[in-house]
Tab-separated table of C-alpha atoms in Angstrom:
chain	number	residue	atom	x	y	z
A	21	MET	CA	11.397	208.409	119.589
A	22	SER	CA	8.607	210.794	120.462
A	23	VAL	CA	7.277	212.886	123.285
A	24	ASP	CA	3.656	211.985	123.872
A	25	VAL	CA	1.105	214.196	125.540
A	26	TYR	CA	-1.086	212.946	128.374
A	27	LEU	CA	-4.291	214.790	129.143
A	28	ASN	CA	-6.403	214.283	132.243
A	29	PHE	CA	-10.128	214.900	132.465
A	30	ASN	CA	-12.573	215.158	135.345
A	31	GLY	CA	-14.974	212.319	134.533
A	32	ASN	CA	-15.606	213.200	130.868
A	33	CYS	CA	-12.560	211.549	129.267
A	34	ARG	CA	-14.637	209.145	127.148
A	35	GLU	CA	-16.704	211.999	125.709
A	36	ALA	CA	-13.581	214.080	124.999
A	37	VAL	CA	-11.681	211.261	123.289
A	38	GLU	CA	-14.653	210.253	121.150
A	39	PHE	CA	-14.969	213.900	120.105
A	40	TYR	CA	-11.248	214.156	119.256
A	41	ALA	CA	-11.353	210.874	117.309
A	42	GLN	CA	-14.154	212.340	115.175
A	43	VAL	CA	-12.430	215.724	114.746
A	44	PHE	CA	-9.112	214.232	113.654
A	45	GLU	CA	-10.649	211.231	111.847
A	46	THR	CA	-8.574	208.681	113.760
A	47	GLU	CA	-9.095	205.039	114.580
A	48	ALA	CA	-11.768	204.225	117.134
A	49	PRO	CA	-10.240	204.527	120.610
A	50	ASN	CA	-9.830	201.558	122.943
A	51	PHE	CA	-10.783	202.483	126.490
A	52	MET	CA	-9.437	200.881	129.673
A	53	THR	CA	-11.429	201.765	132.782
A	54	PHE	CA	-10.244	201.748	136.370
A	55	GLY	CA	-12.804	198.975	136.895
A	56	GLU	CA	-10.863	196.730	134.485
A	57	THR	CA	-7.707	196.801	136.592
A	58	PRO	CA	-6.831	193.737	138.691
A	59	PRO	CA	-8.396	193.989	142.156
A	60	ASN	CA	-6.143	194.859	145.073
A	61	PRO	CA	-7.588	193.996	148.523
A	62	GLU	CA	-5.287	196.590	150.117
A	63	PHE	CA	-6.754	199.349	147.938
A	64	PRO	CA	-10.407	198.596	147.154
A	65	LEU	CA	-11.689	200.490	144.133
A	66	PRO	CA	-14.417	203.008	144.961
A	67	GLU	CA	-17.629	202.375	143.052
A	68	GLU	CA	-17.541	205.876	141.499
A	69	ALA	CA	-14.128	205.133	139.912
A	70	LYS	CA	-15.042	201.908	138.117
A	71	HIS	CA	-16.509	203.527	134.971
A	72	LEU	CA	-13.821	206.224	134.677
A	73	ILE	CA	-11.158	205.965	131.969
A	74	MET	CA	-7.771	204.860	133.244
A	75	HIS	CA	-6.077	205.009	129.844
A	76	THR	CA	-6.703	205.491	126.157
A	77	ARG	CA	-4.680	206.815	123.251
A	78	LEU	CA	-5.204	208.381	119.856
A	79	ASN	CA	-2.773	208.923	117.020
A	80	VAL	CA	-3.381	212.516	115.927
A	81	PHE	CA	-1.565	213.269	112.669
A	82	GLY	CA	1.335	210.999	113.637
A	83	SER	CA	1.585	211.996	117.317
A	84	ASN	CA	0.402	209.842	120.193
A	85	VAL	CA	-1.901	211.625	122.604
A	86	MET	CA	-2.874	209.739	125.746
A	87	PHE	CA	-5.829	210.445	128.007
A	88	SER	CA	-7.331	209.478	131.349
A	89	ASP	CA	-9.802	210.632	133.952
A	90	VAL	CA	-8.371	211.737	137.273
A	91	PHE	CA	-9.002	209.290	140.077
A	92	PRO	CA	-11.760	210.452	142.455
A	93	GLY	CA	-10.341	212.742	145.116
A	94	MET	CA	-7.287	213.743	143.057
A	95	PRO	CA	-6.865	217.443	142.149
A	96	PHE	CA	-7.943	218.539	138.690
A	97	VAL	CA	-7.159	221.822	136.878
A	98	PRO	CA	-8.767	221.948	133.420
A	99	GLY	CA	-6.317	222.566	130.611
A	100	ASN	CA	-4.549	225.671	131.831
A	101	ASN	CA	-1.083	224.124	131.973
A	102	ILE	CA	-0.845	222.752	128.455
A	103	SER	CA	-1.626	223.549	124.878
A	104	LEU	CA	-1.379	221.146	122.015
A	105	ALA	CA	0.089	222.224	118.688
A	106	VAL	CA	-1.219	220.712	115.469
A	107	VAL	CA	1.326	221.414	112.733
A	108	LEU	CA	0.380	220.202	109.252
A	109	SER	CA	1.536	220.802	105.701
A	110	ASP	CA	-1.982	220.197	104.336
A	111	GLU	CA	-3.980	223.432	104.668
A	112	GLU	CA	-7.301	221.790	103.826
A	113	LYS	CA	-6.849	219.209	106.585
A	114	LEU	CA	-5.750	221.947	109.020
A	115	ARG	CA	-8.796	224.093	108.285
A	116	LYS	CA	-11.153	221.122	108.497
A	117	ALA	CA	-9.863	220.060	111.925
A	118	PHE	CA	-9.873	223.654	113.222
A	119	GLY	CA	-13.459	224.067	112.046
A	120	LYS	CA	-14.588	220.899	113.793
A	121	ILE	CA	-12.759	221.322	117.096
A	122	GLN	CA	-14.077	224.829	117.709
A	123	ASP	CA	-17.601	223.379	118.121
A	124	GLY	CA	-18.634	224.334	121.653
A	125	GLY	CA	-15.287	225.982	122.326
A	126	GLN	CA	-13.892	229.507	122.114
A	127	VAL	CA	-11.647	230.731	119.315
A	128	THR	CA	-8.814	232.908	120.613
A	129	LEU	CA	-7.345	233.671	117.186
A	130	GLU	CA	-9.068	232.797	113.911
A	131	LEU	CA	-6.934	231.051	111.297
A	132	GLN	CA	-4.863	233.766	109.660
A	133	PRO	CA	-1.411	234.560	108.260
A	134	THR	CA	1.341	235.250	110.792
A	135	PHE	CA	5.046	235.882	110.391
A	136	TRP	CA	5.804	232.212	111.126
A	137	SER	CA	2.922	230.580	109.269
A	138	LYS	CA	0.590	231.541	106.428
A	139	CYS	CA	-2.257	229.886	108.380
A	140	TYR	CA	-2.254	229.941	112.197
A	141	GLY	CA	-5.029	229.943	114.805
A	142	MET	CA	-5.664	229.264	118.482
A	143	LEU	CA	-8.675	228.118	120.464
A	144	THR	CA	-9.834	226.526	123.664
A	145	ASP	CA	-12.105	223.553	123.008
A	146	LYS	CA	-15.298	222.714	124.885
A	147	PHE	CA	-13.274	220.609	127.347
A	148	GLY	CA	-10.974	223.496	128.338
A	149	ILE	CA	-7.962	222.277	126.308
A	150	GLN	CA	-5.952	224.948	124.499
A	151	TRP	CA	-4.972	224.185	120.878
A	152	GLN	CA	-2.729	225.886	118.322
A	153	PHE	CA	-3.031	225.121	114.594
A	154	SER	CA	-0.166	226.017	112.296
A	155	LEU	CA	0.489	225.386	108.614
A	156	GLU	CA	4.008	224.102	107.982
A	157	GLU	CA	5.457	224.900	104.582
């Protein structure tokens, strides 16, 4: 059993997921758009929603992370209510991912020794998502 994370984006879900797939060297994501859902005459799909991502998922170091765009008109608050923790026992892999994901983002704490990990860092990526990286011994 696992607890999966679901992240919502404001129209740039495809770009974010493709970026994360490259950073974490995962399988290519499969995207389902709102336009691919069965039509419902009671709730016609607005044209601007058809290309947006309804659902996709990546396996990031053994954890499922799911993603979607918010439906047009729904509220969106970028990343301030969640942070994702990447905990690895492979320092090289940790450093490589941290180095890649900081592209276009802002590092809050460079990778460094802490009292709970010999290699820990924090950043906010270019999509406003907060990440923590920690080496597990």
